[in-house]
CSV table of C-alpha atoms (C1' of nucleotides) in Angstrom, one decimal:
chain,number,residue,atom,x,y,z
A,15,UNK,CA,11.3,-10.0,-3.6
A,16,UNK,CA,8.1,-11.5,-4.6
A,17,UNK,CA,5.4,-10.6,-7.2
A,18,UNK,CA,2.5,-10.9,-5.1
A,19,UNK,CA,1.0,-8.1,-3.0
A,20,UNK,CA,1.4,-7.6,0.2
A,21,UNK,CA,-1.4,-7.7,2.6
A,22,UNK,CA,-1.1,-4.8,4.7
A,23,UNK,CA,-2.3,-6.2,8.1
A,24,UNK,CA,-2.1,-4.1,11.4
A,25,UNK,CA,0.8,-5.9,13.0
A,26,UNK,CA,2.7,-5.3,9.3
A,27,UNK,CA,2.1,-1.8,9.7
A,28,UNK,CA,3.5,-1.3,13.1
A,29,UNK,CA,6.3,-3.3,12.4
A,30,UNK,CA,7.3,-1.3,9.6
A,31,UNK,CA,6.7,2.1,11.6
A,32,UNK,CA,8.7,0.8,14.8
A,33,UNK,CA,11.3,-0.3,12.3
A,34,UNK,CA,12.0,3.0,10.4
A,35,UNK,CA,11.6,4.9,14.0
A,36,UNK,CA,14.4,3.1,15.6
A,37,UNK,CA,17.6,5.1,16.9
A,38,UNK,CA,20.0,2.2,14.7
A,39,UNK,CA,18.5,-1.1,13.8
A,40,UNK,CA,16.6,-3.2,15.7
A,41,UNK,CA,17.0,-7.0,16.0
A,42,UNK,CA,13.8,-9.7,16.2
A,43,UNK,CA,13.3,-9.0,19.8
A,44,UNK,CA,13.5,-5.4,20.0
A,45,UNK,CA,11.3,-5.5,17.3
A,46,UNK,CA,8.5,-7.4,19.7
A,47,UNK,CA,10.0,-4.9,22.4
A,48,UNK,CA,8.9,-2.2,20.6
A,49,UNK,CA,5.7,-3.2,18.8
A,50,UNK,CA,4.2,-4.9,21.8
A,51,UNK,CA,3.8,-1.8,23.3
A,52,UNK,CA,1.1,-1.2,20.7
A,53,UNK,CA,-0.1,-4.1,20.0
A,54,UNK,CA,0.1,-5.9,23.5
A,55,UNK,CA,-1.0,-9.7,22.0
A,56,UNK,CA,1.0,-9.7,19.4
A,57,UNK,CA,3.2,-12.9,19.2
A,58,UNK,CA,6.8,-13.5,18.3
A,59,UNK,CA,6.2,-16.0,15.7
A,60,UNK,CA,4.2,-12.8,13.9
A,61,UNK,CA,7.3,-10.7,14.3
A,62,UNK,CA,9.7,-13.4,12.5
A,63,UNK,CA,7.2,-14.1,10.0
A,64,UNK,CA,6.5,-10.5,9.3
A,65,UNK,CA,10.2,-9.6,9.0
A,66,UNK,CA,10.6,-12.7,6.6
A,67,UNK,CA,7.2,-11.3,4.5
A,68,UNK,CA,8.7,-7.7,4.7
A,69,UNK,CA,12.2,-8.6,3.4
A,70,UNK,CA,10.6,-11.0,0.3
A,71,UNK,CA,8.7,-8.0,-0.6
A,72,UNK,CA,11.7,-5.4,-0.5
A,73,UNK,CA,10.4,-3.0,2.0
A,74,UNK,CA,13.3,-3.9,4.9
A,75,UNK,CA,16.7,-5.6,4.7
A,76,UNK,CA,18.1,-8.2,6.4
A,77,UNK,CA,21.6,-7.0,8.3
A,78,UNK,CA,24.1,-9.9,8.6
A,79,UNK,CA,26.1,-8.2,10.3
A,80,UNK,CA,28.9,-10.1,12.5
A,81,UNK,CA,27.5,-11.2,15.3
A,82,UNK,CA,24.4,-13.8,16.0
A,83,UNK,CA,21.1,-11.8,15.9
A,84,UNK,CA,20.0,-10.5,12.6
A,85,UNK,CA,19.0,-7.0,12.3
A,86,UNK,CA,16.4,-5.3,10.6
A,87,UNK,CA,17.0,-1.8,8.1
A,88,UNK,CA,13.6,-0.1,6.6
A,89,UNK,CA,16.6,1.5,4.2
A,90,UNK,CA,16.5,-0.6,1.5
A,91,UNK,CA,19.7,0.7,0.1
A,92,UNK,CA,23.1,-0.8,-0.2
A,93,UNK,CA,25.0,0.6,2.9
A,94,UNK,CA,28.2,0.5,5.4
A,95,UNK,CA,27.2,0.0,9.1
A,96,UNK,CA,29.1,0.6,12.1
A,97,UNK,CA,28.4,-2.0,15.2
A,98,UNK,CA,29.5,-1.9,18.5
A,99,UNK,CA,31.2,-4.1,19.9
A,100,UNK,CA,29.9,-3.8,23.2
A,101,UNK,CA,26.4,-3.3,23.2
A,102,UNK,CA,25.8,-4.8,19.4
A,103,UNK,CA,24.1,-1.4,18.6
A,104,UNK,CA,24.0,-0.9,14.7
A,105,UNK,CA,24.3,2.6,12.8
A,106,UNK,CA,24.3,3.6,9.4
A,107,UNK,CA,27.3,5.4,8.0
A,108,UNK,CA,27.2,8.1,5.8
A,109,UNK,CA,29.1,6.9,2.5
A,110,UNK,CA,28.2,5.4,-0.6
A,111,UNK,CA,29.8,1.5,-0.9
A,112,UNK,CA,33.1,1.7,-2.7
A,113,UNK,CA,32.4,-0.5,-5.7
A,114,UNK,CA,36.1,-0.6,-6.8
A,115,UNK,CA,36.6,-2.6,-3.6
A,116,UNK,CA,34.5,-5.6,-5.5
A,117,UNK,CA,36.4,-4.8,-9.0
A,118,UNK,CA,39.6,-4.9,-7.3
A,119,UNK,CA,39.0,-8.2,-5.4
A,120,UNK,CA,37.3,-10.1,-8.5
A,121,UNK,CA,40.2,-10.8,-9.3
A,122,UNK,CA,42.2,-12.1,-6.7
A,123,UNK,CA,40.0,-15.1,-6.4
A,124,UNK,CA,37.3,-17.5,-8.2
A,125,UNK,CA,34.4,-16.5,-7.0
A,126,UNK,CA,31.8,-14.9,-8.7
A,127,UNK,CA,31.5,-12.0,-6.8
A,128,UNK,CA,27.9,-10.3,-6.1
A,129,UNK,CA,28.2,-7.6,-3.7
A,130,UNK,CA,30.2,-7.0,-0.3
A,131,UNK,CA,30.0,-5.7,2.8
A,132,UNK,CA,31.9,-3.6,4.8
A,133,UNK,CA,31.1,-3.0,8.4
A,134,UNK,CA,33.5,-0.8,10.9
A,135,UNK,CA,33.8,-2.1,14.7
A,136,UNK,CA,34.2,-0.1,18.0
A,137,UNK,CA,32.3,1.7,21.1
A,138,UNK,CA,29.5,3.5,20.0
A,139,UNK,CA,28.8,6.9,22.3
A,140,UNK,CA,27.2,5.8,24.8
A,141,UNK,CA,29.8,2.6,25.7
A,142,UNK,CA,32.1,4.9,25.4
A,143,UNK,CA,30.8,7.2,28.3
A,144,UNK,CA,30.3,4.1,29.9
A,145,UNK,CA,33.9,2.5,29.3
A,146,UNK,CA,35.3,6.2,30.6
A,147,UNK,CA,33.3,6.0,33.9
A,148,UNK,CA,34.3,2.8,34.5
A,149,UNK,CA,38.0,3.5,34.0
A,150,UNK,CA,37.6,6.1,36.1
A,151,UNK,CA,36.1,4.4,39.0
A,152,UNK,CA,39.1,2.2,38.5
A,153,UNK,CA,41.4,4.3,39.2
A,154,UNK,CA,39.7,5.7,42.3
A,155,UNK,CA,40.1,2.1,43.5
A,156,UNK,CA,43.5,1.4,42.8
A,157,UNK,CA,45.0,4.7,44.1
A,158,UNK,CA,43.2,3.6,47.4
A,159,UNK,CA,45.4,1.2,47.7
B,3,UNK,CA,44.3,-14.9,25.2
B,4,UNK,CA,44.6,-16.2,29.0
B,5,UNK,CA,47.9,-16.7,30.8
B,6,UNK,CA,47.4,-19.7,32.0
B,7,UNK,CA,49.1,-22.6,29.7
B,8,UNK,CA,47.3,-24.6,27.5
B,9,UNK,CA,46.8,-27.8,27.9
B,10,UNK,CA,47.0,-30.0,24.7
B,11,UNK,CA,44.7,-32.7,25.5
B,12,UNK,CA,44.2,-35.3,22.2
B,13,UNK,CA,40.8,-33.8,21.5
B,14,UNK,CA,42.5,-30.3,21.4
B,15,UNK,CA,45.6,-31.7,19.3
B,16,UNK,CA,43.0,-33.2,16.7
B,17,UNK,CA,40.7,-30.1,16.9
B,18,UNK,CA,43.2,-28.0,15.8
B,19,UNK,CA,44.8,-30.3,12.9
B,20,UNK,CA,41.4,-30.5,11.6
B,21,UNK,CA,40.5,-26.9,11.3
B,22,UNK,CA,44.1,-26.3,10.0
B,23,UNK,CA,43.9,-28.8,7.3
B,24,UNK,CA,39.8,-28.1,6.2
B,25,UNK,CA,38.9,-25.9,2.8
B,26,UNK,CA,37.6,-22.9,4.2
B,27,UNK,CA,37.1,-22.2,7.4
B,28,UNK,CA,35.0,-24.6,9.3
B,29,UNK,CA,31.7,-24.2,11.8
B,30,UNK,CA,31.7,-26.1,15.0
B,31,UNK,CA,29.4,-28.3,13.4
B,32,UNK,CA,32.0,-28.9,10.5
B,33,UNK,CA,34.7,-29.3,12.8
B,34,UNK,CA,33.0,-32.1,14.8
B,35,UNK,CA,31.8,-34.0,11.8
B,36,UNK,CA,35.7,-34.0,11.0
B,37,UNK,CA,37.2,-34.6,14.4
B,38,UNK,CA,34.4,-37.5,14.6
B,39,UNK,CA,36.2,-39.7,11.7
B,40,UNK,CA,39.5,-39.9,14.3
B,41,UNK,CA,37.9,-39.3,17.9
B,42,UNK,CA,34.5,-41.1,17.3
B,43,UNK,CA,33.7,-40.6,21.4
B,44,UNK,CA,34.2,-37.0,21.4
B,45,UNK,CA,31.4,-34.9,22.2
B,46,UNK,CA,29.5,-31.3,20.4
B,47,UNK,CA,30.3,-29.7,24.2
B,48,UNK,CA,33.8,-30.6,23.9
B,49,UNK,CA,33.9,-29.0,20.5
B,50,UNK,CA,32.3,-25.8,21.4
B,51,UNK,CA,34.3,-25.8,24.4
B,52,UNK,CA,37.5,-26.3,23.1
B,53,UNK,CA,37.0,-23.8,20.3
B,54,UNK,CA,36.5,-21.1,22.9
B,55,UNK,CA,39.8,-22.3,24.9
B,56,UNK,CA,41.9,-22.8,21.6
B,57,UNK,CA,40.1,-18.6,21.0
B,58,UNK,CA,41.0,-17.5,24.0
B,59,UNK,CA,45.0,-18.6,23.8
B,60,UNK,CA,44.9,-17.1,20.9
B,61,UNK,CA,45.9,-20.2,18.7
B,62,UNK,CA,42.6,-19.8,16.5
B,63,UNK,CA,40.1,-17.3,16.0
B,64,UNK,CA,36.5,-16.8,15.3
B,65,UNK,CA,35.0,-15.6,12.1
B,66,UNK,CA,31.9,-13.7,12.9
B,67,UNK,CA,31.1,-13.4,9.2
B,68,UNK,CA,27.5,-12.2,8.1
B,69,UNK,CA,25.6,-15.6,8.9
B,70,UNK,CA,24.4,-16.9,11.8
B,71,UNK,CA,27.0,-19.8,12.4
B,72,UNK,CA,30.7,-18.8,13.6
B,73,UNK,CA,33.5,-20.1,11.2
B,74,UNK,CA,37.0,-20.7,12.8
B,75,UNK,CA,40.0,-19.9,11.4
B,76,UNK,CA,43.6,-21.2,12.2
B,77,UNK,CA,45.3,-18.5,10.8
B,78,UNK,CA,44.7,-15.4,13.7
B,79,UNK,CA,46.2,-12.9,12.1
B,80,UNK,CA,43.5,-10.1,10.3
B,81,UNK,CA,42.5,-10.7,7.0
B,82,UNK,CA,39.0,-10.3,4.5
B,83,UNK,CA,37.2,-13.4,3.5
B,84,UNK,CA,35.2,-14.0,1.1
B,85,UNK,CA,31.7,-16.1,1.8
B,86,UNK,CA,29.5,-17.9,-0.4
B,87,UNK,CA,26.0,-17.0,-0.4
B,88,UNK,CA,24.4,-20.7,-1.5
B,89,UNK,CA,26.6,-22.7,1.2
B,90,UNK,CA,28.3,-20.7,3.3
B,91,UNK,CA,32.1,-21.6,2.1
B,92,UNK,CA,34.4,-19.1,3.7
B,93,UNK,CA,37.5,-19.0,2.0
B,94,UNK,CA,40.4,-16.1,2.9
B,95,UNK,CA,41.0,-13.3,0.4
B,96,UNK,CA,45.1,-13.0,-0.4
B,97,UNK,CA,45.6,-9.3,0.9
B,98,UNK,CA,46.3,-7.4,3.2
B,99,UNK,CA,43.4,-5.3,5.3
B,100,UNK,CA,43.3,-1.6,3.9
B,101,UNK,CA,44.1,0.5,7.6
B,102,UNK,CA,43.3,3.5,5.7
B,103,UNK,CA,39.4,2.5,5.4
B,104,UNK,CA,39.1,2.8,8.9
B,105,UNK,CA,41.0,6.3,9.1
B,106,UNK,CA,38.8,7.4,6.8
B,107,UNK,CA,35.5,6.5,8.4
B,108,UNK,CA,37.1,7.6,11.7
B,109,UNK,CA,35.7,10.8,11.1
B,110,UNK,CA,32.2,9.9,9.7
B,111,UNK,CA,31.0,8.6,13.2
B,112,UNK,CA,31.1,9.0,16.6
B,113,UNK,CA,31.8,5.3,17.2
B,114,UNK,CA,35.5,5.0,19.1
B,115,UNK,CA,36.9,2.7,15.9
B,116,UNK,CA,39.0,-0.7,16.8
B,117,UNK,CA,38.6,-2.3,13.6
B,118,UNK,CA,36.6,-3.5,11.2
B,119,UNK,CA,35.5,-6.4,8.7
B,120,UNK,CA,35.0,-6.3,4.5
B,121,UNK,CA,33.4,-9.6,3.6
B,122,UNK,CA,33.4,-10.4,0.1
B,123,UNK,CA,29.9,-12.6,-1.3
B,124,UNK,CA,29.0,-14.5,-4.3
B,125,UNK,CA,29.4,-18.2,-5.5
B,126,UNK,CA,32.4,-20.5,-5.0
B,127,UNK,CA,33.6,-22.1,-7.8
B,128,UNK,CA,31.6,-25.2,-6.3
B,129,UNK,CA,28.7,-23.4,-6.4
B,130,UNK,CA,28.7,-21.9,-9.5
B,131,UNK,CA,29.2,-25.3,-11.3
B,132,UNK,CA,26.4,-26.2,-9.6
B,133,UNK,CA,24.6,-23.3,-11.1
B,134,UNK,CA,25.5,-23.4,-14.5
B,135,UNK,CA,24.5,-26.9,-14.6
B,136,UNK,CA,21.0,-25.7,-12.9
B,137,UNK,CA,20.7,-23.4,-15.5
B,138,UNK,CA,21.1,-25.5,-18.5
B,139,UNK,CA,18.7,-28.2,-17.2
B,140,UNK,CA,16.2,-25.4,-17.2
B,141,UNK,CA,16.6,-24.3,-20.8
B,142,UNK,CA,16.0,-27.9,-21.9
B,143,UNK,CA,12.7,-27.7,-20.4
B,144,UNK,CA,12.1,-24.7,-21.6
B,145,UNK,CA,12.9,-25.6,-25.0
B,146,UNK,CA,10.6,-28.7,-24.9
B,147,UNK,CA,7.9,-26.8,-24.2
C,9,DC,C1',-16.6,-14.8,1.6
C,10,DT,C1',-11.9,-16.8,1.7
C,11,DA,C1',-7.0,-17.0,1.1
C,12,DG,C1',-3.7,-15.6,3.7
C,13,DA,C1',-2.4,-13.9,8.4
C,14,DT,C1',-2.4,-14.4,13.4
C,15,DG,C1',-1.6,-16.3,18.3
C,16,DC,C1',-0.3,-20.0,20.8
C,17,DA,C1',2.3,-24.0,21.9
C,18,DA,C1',5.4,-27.2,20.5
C,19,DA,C1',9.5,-28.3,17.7
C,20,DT,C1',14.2,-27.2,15.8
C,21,DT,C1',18.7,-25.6,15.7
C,22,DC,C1',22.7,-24.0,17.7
C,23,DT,C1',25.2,-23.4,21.8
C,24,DT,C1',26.1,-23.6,26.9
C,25,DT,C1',26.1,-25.8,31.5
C,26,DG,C1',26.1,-29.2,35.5
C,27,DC,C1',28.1,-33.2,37.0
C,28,DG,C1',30.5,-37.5,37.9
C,29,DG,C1',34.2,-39.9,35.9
C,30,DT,C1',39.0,-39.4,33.4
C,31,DC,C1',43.6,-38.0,32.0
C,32,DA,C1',47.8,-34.9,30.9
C,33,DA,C1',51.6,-33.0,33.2
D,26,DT,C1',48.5,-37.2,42.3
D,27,DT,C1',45.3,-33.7,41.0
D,28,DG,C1',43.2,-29.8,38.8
D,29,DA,C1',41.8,-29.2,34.4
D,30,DC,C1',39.2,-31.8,31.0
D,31,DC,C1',35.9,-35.0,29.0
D,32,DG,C1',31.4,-37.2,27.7
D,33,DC,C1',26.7,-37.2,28.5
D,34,DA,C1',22.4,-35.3,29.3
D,35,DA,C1',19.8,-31.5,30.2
D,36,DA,C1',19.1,-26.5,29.9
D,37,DG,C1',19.1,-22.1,27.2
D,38,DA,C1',18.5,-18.9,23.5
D,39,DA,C1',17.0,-17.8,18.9
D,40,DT,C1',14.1,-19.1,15.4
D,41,DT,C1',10.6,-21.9,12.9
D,42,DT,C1',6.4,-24.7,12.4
D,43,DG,C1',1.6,-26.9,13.0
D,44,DC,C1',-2.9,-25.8,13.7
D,45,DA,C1',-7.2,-23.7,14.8
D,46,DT,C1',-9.1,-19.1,14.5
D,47,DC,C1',-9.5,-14.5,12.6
D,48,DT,C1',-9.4,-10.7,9.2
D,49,DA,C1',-8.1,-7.7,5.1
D,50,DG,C1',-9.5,-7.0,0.7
DNA sequence: CTAGATGCAAATTCTTTGCGGTCAA
DNA sequence: TTGACCGCAAAGAATTTGCATCTAG
């Protein structure tokens, strides 16, 4: 979050828009994916910095969510996410943070606690059609046997 | 978790003794500084190697908490952690996981639910030391102004 | 006009892989 | 003895940085 203003440029723009029109949140590279569509010569060294620029300036978050790749939220706001296990896909759920959650684990050890995060794991729709077809297909197979 | 038996080669043997016996749950980076000071020859591929085979017989597991480096963990079974957000400490948190958080968001999404992750942040008591002192360097100068 | 932003290429960081020699069972 | 394992070097994948050029304000 800094002070100073933020130059709007066109690639910052884009970003931003690609960003809040994603179906979940994108990571770096869908990011590029997305806004080199538009902007063709855009480079990815843009896209990192931008997302850096962005989050310093509070209009995106930062996702840590558990797996390597960062992702990228345009919703500023404290929030659970769901993630998929299989295809990494990351969704917003619709609750507001339990904050006795952080009062009850203050004190069961010495950290000086800031926030948390809370994140549920599984097969997001479309896996899931996916995991069922292939199950089926499976079973085709083994009952030709 | 493969069939196949595990081997316990001495790298493995060591591996393991040093993740059990570290504060915190260790990166593969930590883990081969450690293993270093007994098995000077051993290499960063057997580490990350190692890791995965120790992962997959299930007699470690990894700790995809919400930074980019994996932490691993000698103790498999499920718990919350708690993770410092100046140096990345993971430490366990003594409780149980709460099953009925994920019956609850069962029904706010349409992910198929397997599990799911609460990850606890703010400053070890390392850390906060560290802070405090920070902070009362600062007032001197401030004051001598 | 000019500080800050961009595109490109090269560098870093973390992790994985190919291969010839080695070792646990 | 021998298949799995190891160390080394090189490759990959994700991200960051240096630098000359461009552009928003």
């Amino acid at each position: 979050m800094q002070n100073q203003e933020l130059r709007m440029t066109r690639q910052r723009r884009v970003i931003l828009e690609e960003i809040r029109s994603f179906d979940g949140h994108p990571t770096a590279d869908e990011v590029y994916e997305a806004v080199r569509k538009r902007l063709p010569r855009i480079s990815m060294s843009t896209i990192y910095r931008d997302l850096e620029t962005l989050c310093d300036h509070g209009r995106i978050q930062v996702l840590e969510v558990g797996c390597s790749k960062k992702h990228f939220d345009a919703d500023t706001k404290d929030h659970y996410h769901a993630r998929c296990i299989r295809c990494g896909r990351v969704t917003n759920l619709p609750v507001q943070p339990f904050s006795y959650l952080e009062q009850a684990f203050r004190d069961l050890c010495d950290y000086k606690v800031v926030g948390h995060r809370l994140e549920l794991l599984g097969l997001c729709p479309a896996c899931q059609k996916a995991e069922e077809e292939r199950e089926a297909a499976e079973d085709i197979t083994d009952a030709a046997k």
